[in-house]
Amino acid sequence: MAEYLTLPTQHSLSGTSLTFGSIAYGCWRFAGTSVEDASAKIDAALESGFTLIDTADIYGTTWPDGFGEAEALLGDVLFANRELRSQIVLATKGGIVPGLPYNSAASYLIKACEDSLSRLKTDVIDLYQIHRPDLLAPFEEVAEALNRLLLTGKIRSVGVSNFSVSQTSALQRFMDRPLVSHQPEFSCLETSPMTDGVLDQCQENRMVAFAWSPLAGGQLVTGKAAGAAVEKADRILPVLDRIAAENSCDRGAVALAWLLAHPAKVVPIVGTQTEERIRKSADALSVKMTRRDWYDILEASLGAPMP
């Protein structure tokens, strides 16, 4: 009998009592709709078990004029249904500033977080992540701001997004509490977190790995890859389709299950704006995948067998 990999159904943020489903819902393309439509998407996510909602102050309908729009819309959703806030783990990010392009100075981060709280219409953010590293901000100063936000109760935990292993370690050196998350780009098409040390660091320090663009911007669902990804996708898609056929699901569910199977507490952030697609993403949790299946996908991505 085949032995299938175990797919987790729940995770937690280290050092907190916060628990959430093993798939998250992301608000990158959330802005630009009515509160009613936005509420329906959040409801679909929660019904599917996606209880961590990920957003960022930079997310909006346009660049750079849409700054804050996604947070504001999510805040309106939370205001319209006051019970929702207690049902979700709320994550947002700060530090990207149109035109600069980054600012993680202590004074800016504190104000950015306070502005996010205002837009989100909440008094605390469960997970606050630095969106991208600011190469001009000393790690000690960044930590000073984050430590102050933690001490004053405006945020419950801290993570990083698009940080290298060494940048994360340098920031951790000055933090009063452990960093609880990484947020790298990670998918069957983009496997670098497995070789650049990020997922190793997550396991070493019990950090959650939130994978952004887990379906490669939809390329692993539609099969319409672009640019340099075409050749790689041509190798991966037949493997995904084989496993999907064996599980009576679509290839997107298999691609998500491949991430879920990794031992580094990988939480894919799905960003579809279609309620049906949100719900179908939950099929990933039922995919039966063997160790050989998992390595078949990786070898297809690499274009070579494992050594």
GROMACS .gro file of C-alpha atoms in nm:
model
  307
    1MET     CA    1   0.000   0.000   0.000
    2ALA     CA    2   0.130   0.347  -0.089
    3GLU     CA    3   0.245   0.567   0.195
    4TYR     CA    4   0.119   0.922   0.160
    5LEU     CA    5   0.275   1.240   0.293
    6THR     CA    6   0.100   1.409   0.584
    7LEU     CA    7  -0.053   1.749   0.510
    8PRO     CA    8  -0.110   1.970   0.817
    9THR     CA    9  -0.448   2.133   0.869
   10GLN     CA   10  -0.345   2.392   1.128
   11HIS     CA   11  -0.047   2.600   1.233
   12SER     CA   12   0.037   2.846   1.508
   13LEU     CA   13   0.265   3.145   1.554
   14SER     CA   14   0.546   3.054   1.791
   15GLY     CA   15   0.519   3.213   2.133
   16THR     CA   16   0.153   3.308   2.086
   17SER     CA   17  -0.185   3.139   2.124
   18LEU     CA   18  -0.274   3.227   1.765
   19THR     CA   19  -0.371   2.931   1.547
   20PHE     CA   20  -0.487   2.932   1.185
   21GLY     CA   21  -0.554   2.706   0.888
   22SER     CA   22  -0.272   2.568   0.679
   23ILE     CA   23  -0.371   2.784   0.380
   24ALA     CA   24  -0.401   3.164   0.410
   25TYR     CA   25  -0.600   3.416   0.209
   26GLY     CA   26  -0.411   3.711   0.061
   27CYS     CA   27  -0.541   4.058  -0.025
   28TRP     CA   28  -0.290   4.169  -0.287
   29ARG     CA   29  -0.570   4.215  -0.544
   30PHE     CA   30  -0.848   4.266  -0.290
   31ALA     CA   31  -0.912   4.638  -0.341
   32GLY     CA   32  -1.152   4.790  -0.590
   33THR     CA   33  -1.475   4.608  -0.507
   34SER     CA   34  -1.774   4.676  -0.283
   35VAL     CA   35  -1.775   4.587   0.085
   36GLU     CA   36  -2.041   4.328   0.006
   37ASP     CA   37  -1.825   4.155  -0.256
   38ALA     CA   38  -1.517   4.176  -0.035
   39SER     CA   39  -1.710   4.029   0.257
   40ALA     CA   40  -1.817   3.736   0.039
   41LYS     CA   41  -1.451   3.657  -0.039
   42ILE     CA   42  -1.354   3.666   0.327
   43ASP     CA   43  -1.652   3.446   0.412
   44ALA     CA   44  -1.547   3.197   0.143
   45ALA     CA   45  -1.195   3.193   0.285
   46LEU     CA   46  -1.315   3.131   0.639
   47GLU     CA   47  -1.558   2.861   0.527
   48SER     CA   48  -1.262   2.692   0.358
   49GLY     CA   49  -1.055   2.707   0.677
   50PHE     CA   50  -0.829   2.990   0.560
   51THR     CA   51  -0.834   3.186   0.884
   52LEU     CA   52  -0.515   3.391   0.843
   53ILE     CA   53  -0.582   3.696   0.627
   54ASP     CA   54  -0.269   3.854   0.481
   55THR     CA   55  -0.256   4.210   0.351
   56ALA     CA   56  -0.011   4.502   0.331
   57ASP     CA   57  -0.028   4.881   0.338
   58ILE     CA   58   0.102   4.901  -0.019
   59TYR     CA   59  -0.175   4.685  -0.169
   60GLY     CA   60  -0.424   4.877  -0.383
   61THR     CA   61  -0.583   4.899  -0.724
   62THR     CA   62  -0.306   5.109  -0.880
   63TRP     CA   63   0.059   5.187  -0.820
   64PRO     CA   64   0.140   5.405  -0.637
   65ASP     CA   65  -0.191   5.588  -0.593
   66GLY     CA   66  -0.371   5.288  -0.442
   67PHE     CA   67  -0.160   5.285  -0.124
   68GLY     CA   68  -0.373   5.165   0.168
   69GLU     CA   69  -0.680   5.065  -0.035
   70ALA     CA   70  -0.675   4.693   0.045
   71GLU     CA   71  -0.631   4.755   0.418
   72ALA     CA   72  -0.911   5.012   0.413
   73LEU     CA   73  -1.149   4.776   0.236
   74LEU     CA   74  -1.065   4.492   0.476
   75GLY     CA   75  -1.122   4.735   0.762
   76ASP     CA   76  -1.467   4.814   0.621
   77VAL     CA   77  -1.542   4.440   0.604
   78LEU     CA   78  -1.440   4.397   0.967
   79PHE     CA   79  -1.645   4.700   1.069
   80ALA     CA   80  -1.953   4.570   0.888
   81ASN     CA   81  -1.932   4.240   1.076
   82ARG     CA   82  -1.779   4.294   1.419
   83GLU     CA   83  -1.763   3.919   1.490
   84LEU     CA   84  -1.515   3.860   1.207
   85ARG     CA   85  -1.215   4.008   1.386
   86SER     CA   86  -1.217   3.735   1.651
   87GLN     CA   87  -1.240   3.466   1.383
   88ILE     CA   88  -0.925   3.560   1.191
   89VAL     CA   89  -0.554   3.600   1.242
   90LEU     CA   90  -0.483   3.942   1.090
   91ALA     CA   91  -0.147   3.991   0.919
   92THR     CA   92  -0.020   4.300   0.742
   93LYS     CA   93   0.311   4.442   0.624
   94GLY     CA   94   0.484   4.777   0.606
   95GLY     CA   95   0.808   4.933   0.485
   96ILE     CA   96   0.752   4.978   0.111
   97VAL     CA   97   0.712   5.343   0.020
   98PRO     CA   98   0.639   5.448  -0.341
   99GLY     CA   99   0.932   5.642  -0.480
  100LEU     CA  100   1.185   5.566  -0.205
  101PRO     CA  101   1.134   5.258  -0.242
  102TYR     CA  102   1.178   5.131   0.117
  103ASN     CA  103   1.178   5.288   0.462
  104SER     CA  104   1.226   5.093   0.783
  105ALA     CA  105   1.344   5.381   0.998
  106ALA     CA  106   1.197   5.349   1.346
  107SER     CA  107   0.982   5.660   1.324
  108TYR     CA  108   0.840   5.558   0.987
  109LEU     CA  109   0.763   5.198   1.086
  110ILE     CA  110   0.578   5.304   1.399
  111LYS     CA  111   0.366   5.551   1.204
  112ALA     CA  112   0.311   5.299   0.923
  113CYS     CA  113   0.184   5.044   1.172
  114GLU     CA  114  -0.042   5.297   1.342
  115ASP     CA  115  -0.182   5.398   1.003
  116SER     CA  116  -0.248   5.033   0.921
  117LEU     CA  117  -0.434   4.992   1.250
  118SER     CA  118  -0.649   5.290   1.161
  119ARG     CA  119  -0.730   5.164   0.810
  120LEU     CA  120  -0.801   4.814   0.939
  121LYS     CA  121  -1.026   4.953   1.212
  122THR     CA  122  -0.869   4.735   1.478
  123ASP     CA  123  -0.665   4.796   1.790
  124VAL     CA  124  -0.409   4.520   1.734
  125ILE     CA  125  -0.240   4.346   1.441
  126ASP     CA  126  -0.170   3.978   1.503
  127LEU     CA  127   0.133   3.953   1.273
  128TYR     CA  128   0.327   4.254   1.147
  129GLN     CA  129   0.594   4.185   0.885
  130ILE     CA  130   0.860   4.406   0.732
  131HIS     CA  131   0.763   4.385   0.365
  132ARG     CA  132   1.111   4.414   0.217
  133PRO     CA  133   1.450   4.489   0.374
  134ASP     CA  134   1.553   4.854   0.377
  135LEU     CA  135   1.927   4.849   0.313
  136LEU     CA  136   1.965   5.195   0.467
  137ALA     CA  137   1.799   5.107   0.800
  138PRO     CA  138   2.023   4.966   1.073
  139PHE     CA  139   1.883   4.639   1.206
  140GLU     CA  140   1.908   4.772   1.561
  141GLU     CA  141   1.683   5.066   1.468
  142VAL     CA  142   1.430   4.843   1.291
  143ALA     CA  143   1.418   4.621   1.597
  144GLU     CA  144   1.373   4.924   1.821
  145ALA     CA  145   1.052   5.014   1.639
  146LEU     CA  146   0.921   4.659   1.637
  147ASN     CA  147   1.004   4.606   2.004
  148ARG     CA  148   0.815   4.925   2.090
  149LEU     CA  149   0.511   4.815   1.889
  150LEU     CA  150   0.516   4.481   2.070
  151LEU     CA  151   0.556   4.643   2.411
  152THR     CA  152   0.266   4.882   2.355
  153GLY     CA  153   0.040   4.598   2.239
  154LYS     CA  154  -0.019   4.734   1.889
  155ILE     CA  155   0.112   4.411   1.737
  156ARG     CA  156   0.123   4.058   1.874
  157SER     CA  157   0.411   3.913   1.673
  158VAL     CA  158   0.671   4.005   1.411
  159GLY     CA  159   0.791   3.845   1.090
  160VAL     CA  160   0.985   3.929   0.775
  161SER     CA  161   0.903   3.918   0.405
  162ASN     CA  162   1.157   3.876   0.125
  163PHE     CA  163   1.446   3.877   0.374
  164SER     CA  164   1.758   3.666   0.335
  165VAL     CA  165   1.870   3.431   0.610
  166SER     CA  166   2.152   3.663   0.718
  167GLN     CA  167   1.924   3.969   0.722
  168THR     CA  168   1.675   3.779   0.938
  169SER     CA  169   1.946   3.669   1.180
  170ALA     CA  170   2.082   4.023   1.203
  171LEU     CA  171   1.737   4.164   1.286
  172GLN     CA  172   1.672   3.886   1.537
  173ARG     CA  173   1.993   3.981   1.721
  174PHE     CA  174   1.823   4.301   1.844
  175MET     CA  175   1.467   4.175   1.892
  176ASP     CA  176   1.320   4.123   2.238
  177ARG     CA  177   1.109   3.834   2.109
  178PRO     CA  178   1.167   3.572   1.839
  179LEU     CA  179   1.069   3.648   1.482
  180VAL     CA  180   0.785   3.410   1.398
  181SER     CA  181   0.765   3.407   1.017
  182HIS     CA  182   0.932   3.437   0.680
  183GLN     CA  183   0.733   3.527   0.366
  184PRO     CA  184   0.926   3.427   0.052
  185GLU     CA  185   0.804   3.364  -0.299
  186PHE     CA  186   0.772   2.985  -0.317
  187SER     CA  187   0.605   2.756  -0.568
  188CYS     CA  188   0.678   2.464  -0.799
  189LEU     CA  189   0.819   2.723  -1.038
  190GLU     CA  190   1.019   2.914  -0.773
  191THR     CA  191   1.197   2.673  -0.542
  192SER     CA  192   1.485   2.891  -0.418
  193PRO     CA  193   1.365   2.898  -0.052
  194MET     CA  194   1.463   2.531  -0.034
  195THR     CA  195   1.823   2.606  -0.132
  196ASP     CA  196   1.891   2.960  -0.005
  197GLY     CA  197   1.846   2.863   0.360
  198VAL     CA  198   1.510   3.031   0.424
  199LEU     CA  199   1.313   2.712   0.484
  200ASP     CA  200   1.601   2.568   0.685
  201GLN     CA  201   1.593   2.875   0.908
  202CYS     CA  202   1.217   2.836   0.947
  203GLN     CA  203   1.264   2.482   1.074
  204GLU     CA  204   1.559   2.575   1.295
  205ASN     CA  205   1.370   2.859   1.466
  206ARG     CA  206   1.013   2.727   1.440
  207MET     CA  207   0.910   3.009   1.209
  208VAL     CA  208   0.613   2.976   0.975
  209ALA     CA  209   0.692   3.007   0.604
  210PHE     CA  210   0.416   3.202   0.429
  211ALA     CA  211   0.452   3.134   0.057
  212TRP     CA  212   0.351   3.423  -0.166
  213SER     CA  213   0.255   3.350  -0.527
  214PRO     CA  214   0.223   2.975  -0.449
  215LEU     CA  215   0.059   2.917  -0.789
  216ALA     CA  216   0.311   3.138  -0.970
  217GLY     CA  217   0.059   3.412  -1.033
  218GLY     CA  218  -0.192   3.161  -1.169
  219GLN     CA  219   0.049   3.007  -1.420
  220LEU     CA  220   0.025   2.669  -1.245
  221VAL     CA  221  -0.355   2.678  -1.275
  222THR     CA  222  -0.405   2.811  -1.627
  223GLY     CA  223  -0.097   2.645  -1.773
  224LYS     CA  224  -0.016   2.972  -1.949
  225ALA     CA  225   0.340   3.037  -1.841
  226ALA     CA  226   0.535   3.337  -1.961
  227GLY     CA  227   0.894   3.426  -2.036
  228ALA     CA  228   1.165   3.215  -1.880
  229ALA     CA  229   0.907   3.005  -1.694
  230VAL     CA  230   0.765   2.842  -2.009
  231GLU     CA  231   1.021   2.562  -2.039
  232LYS     CA  232   1.003   2.481  -1.670
  233ALA     CA  233   0.622   2.485  -1.668
  234ASP     CA  234   0.617   2.251  -1.966
  235ARG     CA  235   0.800   1.996  -1.751
  236ILE     CA  236   0.597   2.053  -1.433
  237LEU     CA  237   0.239   2.065  -1.565
  238PRO     CA  238   0.222   1.703  -1.689
  239VAL     CA  239   0.335   1.580  -1.346
  240LEU     CA  240   0.080   1.798  -1.168
  241ASP     CA  241  -0.190   1.678  -1.408
  242ARG     CA  242  -0.104   1.312  -1.346
  243ILE     CA  243  -0.132   1.350  -0.970
  244ALA     CA  244  -0.446   1.563  -1.010
  245ALA     CA  245  -0.612   1.290  -1.216
  246GLU     CA  246  -0.528   1.035  -0.949
  247ASN     CA  247  -0.692   1.260  -0.688
  248SER     CA  248  -0.989   1.386  -0.893
  249CYS     CA  249  -0.885   1.748  -0.840
  250ASP     CA  250  -0.722   2.021  -1.046
  251ARG     CA  251  -0.351   2.088  -1.086
  252GLY     CA  252  -0.370   2.396  -0.863
  253ALA     CA  253  -0.467   2.181  -0.564
  254VAL     CA  254  -0.169   1.955  -0.629
  255ALA     CA  255   0.068   2.253  -0.654
  256LEU     CA  256  -0.058   2.379  -0.318
  257ALA     CA  257  -0.036   2.033  -0.162
  258TRP     CA  258   0.328   2.012  -0.275
  259LEU     CA  259   0.403   2.318  -0.061
  260LEU     CA  260   0.197   2.192   0.233
  261ALA     CA  261   0.396   1.868   0.240
  262HIS     CA  262   0.725   2.044   0.312
  263PRO     CA  263   0.826   2.014   0.681
  264ALA     CA  264   0.896   2.389   0.718
  265LYS     CA  265   0.534   2.478   0.811
  266VAL     CA  266   0.471   2.622   0.464
  267VAL     CA  267   0.144   2.815   0.445
  268PRO     CA  268   0.047   2.903   0.086
  269ILE     CA  269  -0.121   3.243   0.053
  270VAL     CA  270  -0.388   3.215  -0.215
  271GLY     CA  271  -0.489   3.544  -0.370
  272THR     CA  272  -0.766   3.453  -0.611
  273GLN     CA  273  -1.056   3.696  -0.626
  274THR     CA  274  -1.309   3.429  -0.726
  275GLU     CA  275  -1.511   3.267  -0.450
  276GLU     CA  276  -1.524   2.937  -0.638
  277ARG     CA  277  -1.145   2.932  -0.675
  278ILE     CA  278  -1.101   3.017  -0.307
  279ARG     CA  279  -1.310   2.716  -0.212
  280LYS     CA  280  -1.142   2.487  -0.466
  281SER     CA  281  -0.805   2.572  -0.313
  282ALA     CA  282  -0.915   2.374  -0.006
  283ASP     CA  283  -0.901   2.058  -0.220
  284ALA     CA  284  -0.525   2.070  -0.163
  285LEU     CA  285  -0.578   1.940   0.189
  286SER     CA  286  -0.723   1.614   0.054
  287VAL     CA  287  -0.453   1.541  -0.205
  288LYS     CA  288  -0.279   1.207  -0.156
  289MET     CA  289   0.082   1.244  -0.257
  290THR     CA  290   0.364   0.996  -0.215
  291ARG     CA  291   0.725   1.083  -0.148
  292ARG     CA  292   0.798   0.981  -0.510
  293ASP     CA  293   0.523   1.214  -0.635
  294TRP     CA  294   0.673   1.503  -0.440
  295TYR     CA  295   1.020   1.445  -0.581
  296ASP     CA  296   0.877   1.400  -0.932
  297ILE     CA  297   0.748   1.757  -0.912
  298LEU     CA  298   1.077   1.890  -0.778
  299GLU     CA  299   1.281   1.710  -1.041
  300ALA     CA  300   1.052   1.844  -1.312
  301SER     CA  301   1.108   2.195  -1.178
  302LEU     CA  302   1.485   2.149  -1.162
  303GLY     CA  303   1.501   1.979  -1.500
  304ALA     CA  304   1.725   1.707  -1.361
  305PRO     CA  305   1.704   1.409  -1.123
  306MET     CA  306   1.813   1.448  -0.765
  307PRO     CA  307   2.183   1.366  -0.715
   0.00000   0.00000   0.00000
